[in-house]
Short mmCIF file of N, CA and C in Angstrom, two decimals:
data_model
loop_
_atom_site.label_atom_id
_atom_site.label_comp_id
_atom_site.label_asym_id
_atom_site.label_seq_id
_atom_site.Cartn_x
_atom_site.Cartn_y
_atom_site.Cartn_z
N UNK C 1 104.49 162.62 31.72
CA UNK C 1 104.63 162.24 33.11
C UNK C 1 105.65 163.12 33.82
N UNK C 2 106.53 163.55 33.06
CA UNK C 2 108.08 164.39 33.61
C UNK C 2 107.06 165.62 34.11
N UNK C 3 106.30 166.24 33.46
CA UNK C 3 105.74 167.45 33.61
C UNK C 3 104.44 167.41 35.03
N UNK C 4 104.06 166.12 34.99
CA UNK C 4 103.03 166.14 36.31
C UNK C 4 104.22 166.01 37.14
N UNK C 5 104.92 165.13 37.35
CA UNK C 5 105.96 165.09 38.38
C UNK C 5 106.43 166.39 38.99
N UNK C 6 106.65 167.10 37.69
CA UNK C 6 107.24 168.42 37.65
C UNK C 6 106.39 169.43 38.59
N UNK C 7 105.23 169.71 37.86
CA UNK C 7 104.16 170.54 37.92
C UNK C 7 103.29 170.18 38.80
N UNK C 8 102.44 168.78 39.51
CA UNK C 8 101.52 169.14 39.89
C UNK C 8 101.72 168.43 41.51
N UNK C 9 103.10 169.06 41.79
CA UNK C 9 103.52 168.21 43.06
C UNK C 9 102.46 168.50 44.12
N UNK C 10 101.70 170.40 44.41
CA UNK C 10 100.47 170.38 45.27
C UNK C 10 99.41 168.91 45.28
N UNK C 11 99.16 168.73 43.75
CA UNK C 11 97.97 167.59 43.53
C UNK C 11 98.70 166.33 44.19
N UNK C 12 99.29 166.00 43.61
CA UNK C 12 100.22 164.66 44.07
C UNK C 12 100.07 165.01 45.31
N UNK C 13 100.78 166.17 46.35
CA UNK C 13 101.01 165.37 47.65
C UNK C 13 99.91 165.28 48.07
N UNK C 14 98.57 165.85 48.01
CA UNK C 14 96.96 165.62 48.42
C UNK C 14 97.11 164.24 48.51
N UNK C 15 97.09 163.28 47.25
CA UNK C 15 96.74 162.06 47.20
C UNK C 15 97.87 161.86 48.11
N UNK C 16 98.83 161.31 48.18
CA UNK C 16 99.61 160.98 49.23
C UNK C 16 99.27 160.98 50.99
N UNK C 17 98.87 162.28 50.60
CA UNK C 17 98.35 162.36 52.28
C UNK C 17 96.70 162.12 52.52
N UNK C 18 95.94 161.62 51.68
CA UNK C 18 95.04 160.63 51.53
C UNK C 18 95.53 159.31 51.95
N UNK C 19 95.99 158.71 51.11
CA UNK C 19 96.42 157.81 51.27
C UNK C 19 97.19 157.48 52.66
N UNK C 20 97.75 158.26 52.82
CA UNK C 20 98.46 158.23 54.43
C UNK C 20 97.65 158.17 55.52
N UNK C 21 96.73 158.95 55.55
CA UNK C 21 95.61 159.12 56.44
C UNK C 21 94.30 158.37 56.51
N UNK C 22 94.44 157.68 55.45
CA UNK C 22 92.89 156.91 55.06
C UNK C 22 92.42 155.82 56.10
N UNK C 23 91.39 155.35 56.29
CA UNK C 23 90.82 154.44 56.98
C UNK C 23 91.88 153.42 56.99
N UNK C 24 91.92 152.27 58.02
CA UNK C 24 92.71 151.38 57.62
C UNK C 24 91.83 150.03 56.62
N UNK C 25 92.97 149.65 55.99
CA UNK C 25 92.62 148.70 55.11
C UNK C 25 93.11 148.93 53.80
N UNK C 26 92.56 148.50 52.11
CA UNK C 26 93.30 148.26 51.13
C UNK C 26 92.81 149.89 50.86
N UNK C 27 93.60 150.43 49.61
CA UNK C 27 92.93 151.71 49.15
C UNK C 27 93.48 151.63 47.52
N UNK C 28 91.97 152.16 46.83
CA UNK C 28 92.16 152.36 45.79
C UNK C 28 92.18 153.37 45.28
N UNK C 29 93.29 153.37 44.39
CA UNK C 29 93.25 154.73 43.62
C UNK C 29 93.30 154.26 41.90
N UNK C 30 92.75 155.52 41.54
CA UNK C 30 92.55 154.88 39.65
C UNK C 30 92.60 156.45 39.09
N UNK C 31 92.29 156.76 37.83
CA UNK C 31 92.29 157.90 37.09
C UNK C 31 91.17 157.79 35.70
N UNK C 32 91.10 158.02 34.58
CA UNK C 32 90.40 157.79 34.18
C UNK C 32 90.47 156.84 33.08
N UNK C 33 91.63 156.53 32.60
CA UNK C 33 92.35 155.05 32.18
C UNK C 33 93.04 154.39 32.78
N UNK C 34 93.72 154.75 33.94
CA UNK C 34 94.10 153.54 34.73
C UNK C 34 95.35 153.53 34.59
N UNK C 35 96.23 154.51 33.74
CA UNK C 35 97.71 154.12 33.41
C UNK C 35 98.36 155.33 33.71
N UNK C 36 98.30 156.81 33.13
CA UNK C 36 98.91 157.63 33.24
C UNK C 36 98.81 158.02 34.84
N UNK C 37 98.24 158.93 35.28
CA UNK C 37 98.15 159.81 36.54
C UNK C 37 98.33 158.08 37.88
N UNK C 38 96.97 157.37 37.25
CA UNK C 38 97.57 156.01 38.12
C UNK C 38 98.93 155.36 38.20
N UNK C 39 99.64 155.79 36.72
CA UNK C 39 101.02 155.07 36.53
C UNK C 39 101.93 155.88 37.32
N UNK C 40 101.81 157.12 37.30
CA UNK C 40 102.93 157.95 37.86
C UNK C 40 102.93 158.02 39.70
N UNK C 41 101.53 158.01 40.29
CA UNK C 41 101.22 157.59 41.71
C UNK C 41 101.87 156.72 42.13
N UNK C 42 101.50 154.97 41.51
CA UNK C 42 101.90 153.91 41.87
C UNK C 42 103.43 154.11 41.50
N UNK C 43 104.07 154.43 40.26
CA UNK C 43 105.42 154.35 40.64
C UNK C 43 106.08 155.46 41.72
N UNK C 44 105.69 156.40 42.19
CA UNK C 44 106.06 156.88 43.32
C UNK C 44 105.69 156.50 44.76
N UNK C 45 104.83 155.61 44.34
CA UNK C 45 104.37 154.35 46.25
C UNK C 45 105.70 153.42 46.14
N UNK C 46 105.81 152.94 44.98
CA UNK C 46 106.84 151.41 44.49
C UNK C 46 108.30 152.39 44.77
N UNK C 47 108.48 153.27 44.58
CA UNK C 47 109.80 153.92 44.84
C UNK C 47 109.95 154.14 46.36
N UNK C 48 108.78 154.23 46.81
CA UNK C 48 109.05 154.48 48.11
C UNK C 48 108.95 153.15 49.12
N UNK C 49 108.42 152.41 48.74
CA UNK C 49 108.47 151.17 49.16
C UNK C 49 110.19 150.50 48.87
N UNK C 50 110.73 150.83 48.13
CA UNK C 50 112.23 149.99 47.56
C UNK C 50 112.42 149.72 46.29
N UNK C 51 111.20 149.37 45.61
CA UNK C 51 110.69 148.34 44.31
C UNK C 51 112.24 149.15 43.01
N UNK C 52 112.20 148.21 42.30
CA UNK C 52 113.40 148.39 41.44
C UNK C 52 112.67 149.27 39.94
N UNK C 53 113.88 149.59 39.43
CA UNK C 53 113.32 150.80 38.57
C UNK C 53 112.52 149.64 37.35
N UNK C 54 113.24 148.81 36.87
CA UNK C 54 112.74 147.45 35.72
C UNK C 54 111.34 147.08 36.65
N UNK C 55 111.57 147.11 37.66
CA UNK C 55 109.82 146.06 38.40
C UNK C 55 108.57 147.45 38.37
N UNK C 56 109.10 148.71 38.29
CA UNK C 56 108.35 149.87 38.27
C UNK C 56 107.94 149.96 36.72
N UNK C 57 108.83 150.06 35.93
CA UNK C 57 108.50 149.80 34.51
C UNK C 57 108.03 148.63 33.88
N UNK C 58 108.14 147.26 34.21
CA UNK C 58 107.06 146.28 34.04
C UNK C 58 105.88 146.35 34.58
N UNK C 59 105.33 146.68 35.69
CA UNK C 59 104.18 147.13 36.21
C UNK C 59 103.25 148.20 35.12
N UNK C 60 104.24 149.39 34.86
CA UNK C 60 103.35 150.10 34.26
C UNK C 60 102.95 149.41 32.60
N UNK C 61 104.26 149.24 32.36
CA UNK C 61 103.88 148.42 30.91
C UNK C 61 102.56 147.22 31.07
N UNK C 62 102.33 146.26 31.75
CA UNK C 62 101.14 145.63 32.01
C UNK C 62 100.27 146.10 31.82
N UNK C 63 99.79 147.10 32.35
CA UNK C 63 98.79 148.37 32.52
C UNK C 63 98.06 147.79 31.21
N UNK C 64 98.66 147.82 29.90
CA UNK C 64 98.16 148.05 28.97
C UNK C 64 97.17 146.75 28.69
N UNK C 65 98.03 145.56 28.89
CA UNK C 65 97.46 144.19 28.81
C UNK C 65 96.18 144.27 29.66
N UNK C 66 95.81 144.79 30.74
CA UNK C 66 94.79 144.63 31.79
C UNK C 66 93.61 145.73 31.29
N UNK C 67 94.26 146.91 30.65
CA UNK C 67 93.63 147.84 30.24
C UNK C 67 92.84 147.28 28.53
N UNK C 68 93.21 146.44 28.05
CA UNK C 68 93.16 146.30 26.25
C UNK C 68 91.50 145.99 26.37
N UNK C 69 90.86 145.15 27.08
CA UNK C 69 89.40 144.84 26.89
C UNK C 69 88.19 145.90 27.12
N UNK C 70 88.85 146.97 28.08
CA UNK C 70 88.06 148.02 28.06
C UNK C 70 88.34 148.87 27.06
N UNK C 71 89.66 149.55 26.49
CA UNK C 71 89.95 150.10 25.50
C UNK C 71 89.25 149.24 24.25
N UNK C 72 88.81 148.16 23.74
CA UNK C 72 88.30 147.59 22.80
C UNK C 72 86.83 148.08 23.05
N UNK C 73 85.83 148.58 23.66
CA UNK C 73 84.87 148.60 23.52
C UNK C 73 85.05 150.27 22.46
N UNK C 74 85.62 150.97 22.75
CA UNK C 74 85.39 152.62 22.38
C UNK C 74 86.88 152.25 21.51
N UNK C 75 87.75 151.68 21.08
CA UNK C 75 88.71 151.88 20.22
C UNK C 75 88.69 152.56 18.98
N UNK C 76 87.10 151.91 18.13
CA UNK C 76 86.87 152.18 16.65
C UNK C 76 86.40 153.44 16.53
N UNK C 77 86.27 154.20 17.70
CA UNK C 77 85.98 155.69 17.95
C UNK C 77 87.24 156.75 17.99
N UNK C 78 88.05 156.25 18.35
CA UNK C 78 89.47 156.86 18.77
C UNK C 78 90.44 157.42 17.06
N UNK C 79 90.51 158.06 16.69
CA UNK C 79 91.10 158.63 15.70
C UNK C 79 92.32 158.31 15.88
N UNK C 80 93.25 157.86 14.76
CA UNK C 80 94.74 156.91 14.82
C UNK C 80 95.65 158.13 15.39
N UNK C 81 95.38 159.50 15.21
CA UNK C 81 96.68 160.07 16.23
C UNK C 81 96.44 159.75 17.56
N UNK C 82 95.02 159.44 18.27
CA UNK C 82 95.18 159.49 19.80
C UNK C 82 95.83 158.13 20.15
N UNK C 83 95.74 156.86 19.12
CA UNK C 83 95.81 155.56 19.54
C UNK C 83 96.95 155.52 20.54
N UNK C 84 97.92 155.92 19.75
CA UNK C 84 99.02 156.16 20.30
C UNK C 84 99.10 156.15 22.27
N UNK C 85 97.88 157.61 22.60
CA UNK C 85 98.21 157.83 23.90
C UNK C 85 97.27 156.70 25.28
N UNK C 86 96.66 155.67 24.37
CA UNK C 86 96.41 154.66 25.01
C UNK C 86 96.75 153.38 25.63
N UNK C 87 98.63 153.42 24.84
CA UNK C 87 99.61 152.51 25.28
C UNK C 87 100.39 152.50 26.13
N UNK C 88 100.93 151.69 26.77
CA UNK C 88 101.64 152.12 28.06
C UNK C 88 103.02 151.17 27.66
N UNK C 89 103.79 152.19 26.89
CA UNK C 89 105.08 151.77 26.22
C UNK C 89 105.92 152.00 27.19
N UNK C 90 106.68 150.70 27.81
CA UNK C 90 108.21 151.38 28.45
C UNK C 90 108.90 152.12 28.97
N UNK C 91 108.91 152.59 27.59
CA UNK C 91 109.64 154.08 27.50
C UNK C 91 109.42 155.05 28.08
N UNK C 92 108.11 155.36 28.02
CA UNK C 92 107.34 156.43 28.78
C UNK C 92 107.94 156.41 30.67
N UNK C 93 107.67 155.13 31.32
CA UNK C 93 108.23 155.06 32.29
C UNK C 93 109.64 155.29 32.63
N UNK C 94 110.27 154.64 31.74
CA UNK C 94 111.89 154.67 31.52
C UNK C 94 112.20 156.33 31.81
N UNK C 95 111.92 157.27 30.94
CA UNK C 95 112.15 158.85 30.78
C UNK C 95 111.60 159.05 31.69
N UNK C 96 110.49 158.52 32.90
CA UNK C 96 109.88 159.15 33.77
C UNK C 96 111.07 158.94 35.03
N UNK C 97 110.92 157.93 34.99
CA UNK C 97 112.03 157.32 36.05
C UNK C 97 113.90 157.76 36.27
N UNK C 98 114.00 158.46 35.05
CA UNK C 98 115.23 158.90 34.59
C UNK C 98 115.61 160.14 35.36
N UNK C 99 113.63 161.08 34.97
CA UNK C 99 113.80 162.55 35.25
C UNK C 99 114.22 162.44 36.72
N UNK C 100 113.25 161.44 37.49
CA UNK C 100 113.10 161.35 38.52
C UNK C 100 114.13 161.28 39.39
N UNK C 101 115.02 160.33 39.09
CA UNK C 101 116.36 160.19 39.37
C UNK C 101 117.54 161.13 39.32
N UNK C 102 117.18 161.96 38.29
CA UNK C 102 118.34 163.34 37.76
C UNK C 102 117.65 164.46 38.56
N UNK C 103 116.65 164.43 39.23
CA UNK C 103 116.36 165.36 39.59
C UNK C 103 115.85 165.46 41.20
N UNK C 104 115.51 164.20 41.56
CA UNK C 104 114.83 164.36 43.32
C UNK C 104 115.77 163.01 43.88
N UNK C 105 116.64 163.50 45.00
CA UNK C 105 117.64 162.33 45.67
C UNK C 105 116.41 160.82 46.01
N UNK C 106 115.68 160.69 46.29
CA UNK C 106 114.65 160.13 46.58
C UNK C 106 113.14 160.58 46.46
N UNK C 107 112.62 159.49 46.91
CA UNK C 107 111.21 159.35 46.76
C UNK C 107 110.61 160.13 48.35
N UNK C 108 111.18 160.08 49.21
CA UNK C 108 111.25 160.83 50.36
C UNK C 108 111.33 162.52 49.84
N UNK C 109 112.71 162.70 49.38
CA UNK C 109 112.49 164.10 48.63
C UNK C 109 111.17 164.80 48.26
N UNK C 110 111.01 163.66 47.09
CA UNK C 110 109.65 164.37 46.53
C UNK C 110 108.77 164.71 47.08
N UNK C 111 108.37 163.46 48.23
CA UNK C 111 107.06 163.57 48.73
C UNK C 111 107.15 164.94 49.89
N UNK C 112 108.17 164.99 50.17
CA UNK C 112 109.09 166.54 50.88
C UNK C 112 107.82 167.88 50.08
N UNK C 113 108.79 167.68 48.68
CA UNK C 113 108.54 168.66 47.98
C UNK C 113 106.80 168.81 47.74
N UNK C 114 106.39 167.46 47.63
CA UNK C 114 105.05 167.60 47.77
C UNK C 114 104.52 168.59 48.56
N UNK C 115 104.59 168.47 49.60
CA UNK C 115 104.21 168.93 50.86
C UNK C 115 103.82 168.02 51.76
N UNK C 116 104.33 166.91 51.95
CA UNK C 116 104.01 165.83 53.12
C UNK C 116 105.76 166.25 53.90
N UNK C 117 104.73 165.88 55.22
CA UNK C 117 105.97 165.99 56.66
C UNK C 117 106.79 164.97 56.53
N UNK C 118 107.72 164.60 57.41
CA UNK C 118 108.69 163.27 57.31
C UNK C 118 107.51 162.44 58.22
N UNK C 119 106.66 163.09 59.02
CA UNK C 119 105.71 162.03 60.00
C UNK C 119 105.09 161.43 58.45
N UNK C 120 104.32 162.19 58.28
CA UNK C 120 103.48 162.12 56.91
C UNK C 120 104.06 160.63 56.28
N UNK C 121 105.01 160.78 55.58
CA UNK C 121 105.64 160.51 54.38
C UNK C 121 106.26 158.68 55.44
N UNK C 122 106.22 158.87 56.71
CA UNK C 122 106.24 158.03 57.81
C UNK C 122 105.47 157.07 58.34
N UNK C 123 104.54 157.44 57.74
CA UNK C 123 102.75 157.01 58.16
C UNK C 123 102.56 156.24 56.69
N UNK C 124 102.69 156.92 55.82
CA UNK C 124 102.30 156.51 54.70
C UNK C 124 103.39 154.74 54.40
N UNK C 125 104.74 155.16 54.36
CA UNK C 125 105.65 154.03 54.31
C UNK C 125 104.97 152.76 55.03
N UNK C 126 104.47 153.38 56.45
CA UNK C 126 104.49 152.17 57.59
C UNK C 126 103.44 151.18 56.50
N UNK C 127 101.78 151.80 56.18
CA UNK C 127 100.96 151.45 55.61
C UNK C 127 101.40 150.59 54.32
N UNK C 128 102.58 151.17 53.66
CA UNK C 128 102.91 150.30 52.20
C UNK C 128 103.48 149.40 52.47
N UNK C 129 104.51 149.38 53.64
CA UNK C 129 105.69 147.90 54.18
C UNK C 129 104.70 147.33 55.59
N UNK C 130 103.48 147.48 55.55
CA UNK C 130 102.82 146.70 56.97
C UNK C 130 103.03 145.21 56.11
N UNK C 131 103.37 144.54 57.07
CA UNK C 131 103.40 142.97 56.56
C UNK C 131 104.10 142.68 55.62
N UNK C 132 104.84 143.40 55.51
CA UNK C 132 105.98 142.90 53.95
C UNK C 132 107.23 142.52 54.72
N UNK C 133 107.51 142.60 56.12
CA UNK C 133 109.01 141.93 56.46
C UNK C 133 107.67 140.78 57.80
N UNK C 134 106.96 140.09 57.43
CA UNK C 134 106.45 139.03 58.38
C UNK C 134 107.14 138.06 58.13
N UNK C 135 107.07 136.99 58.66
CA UNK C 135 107.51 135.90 58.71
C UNK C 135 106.55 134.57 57.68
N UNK C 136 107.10 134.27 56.65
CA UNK C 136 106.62 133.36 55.50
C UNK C 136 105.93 131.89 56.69
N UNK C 137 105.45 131.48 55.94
CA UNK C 137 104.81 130.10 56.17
C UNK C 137 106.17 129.05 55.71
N UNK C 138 106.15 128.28 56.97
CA UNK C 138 107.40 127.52 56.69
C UNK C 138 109.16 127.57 56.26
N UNK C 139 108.91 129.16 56.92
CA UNK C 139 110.37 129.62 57.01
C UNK C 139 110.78 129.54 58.44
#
């Protein structure tokens, strides 16, 4: 994950500015298991939204629980060195989140470095916090 972060900031900011620009309404994004390239996206939306580094790393760790019934159909196919890269251990996030931190002041930064504008990266925020400071039912 350190190395897409690293390396494929052109790709990343595309999706970003997809996402920024997209129709209005929900938007999905996925990869081809659902954890890696999806894990590293969503924790750079959740960083930019506020979300805490433990609520970014429980999220991705889940992954795996939601992911286990599809991984059971093709498992007994999978040779025991790959098993390994079908889990969505912690850790993996933890070291992602670390680099992330030692290396880009924010999630704004990155998406900088991406190549999204501050409008950009402006547009996109509004879309992730629309309705997240409303007013509760019975507050």
């Amino acid at each position: 994950y350190v190395y897409l972060l690293d390396q494929a900031k052109g790709l990343l900011g595309e999706v970003f500015l997809q996402m920024a620009y997209a129709q209005p309404g929900a938007i999905l994004f996925h990869c081809a298991h659902g954890k890696d390239r999806t894990g590293l996206v969503a924790a750079i939306l959740l960083l930019l939204a506020g979300v805490s580094d433990a609520d970014i790393i429980a999220n991705y760790e889940v992954s795996y629980t939601y992911l286990k019934p599809l991984f059971a159909t093709f498992w007994h196919k999978i040779d025991e060195e790959s098993k390994p890269y079908f889990n969505t251990d912690p850790q993996n996030m933890e070291i992602t989140l670390r680099h992330f931190h030692a290396n880009y002041r924010s999630a704004t930064e990155y998406l900088e470095q991406c190549g999204l504008s501050r409008q950009d990266i402006e547009i996109l925020t509004g879309r992730l916090l629309a309705g997240s400071h409303a007013e509760l039912p019975g507050s």
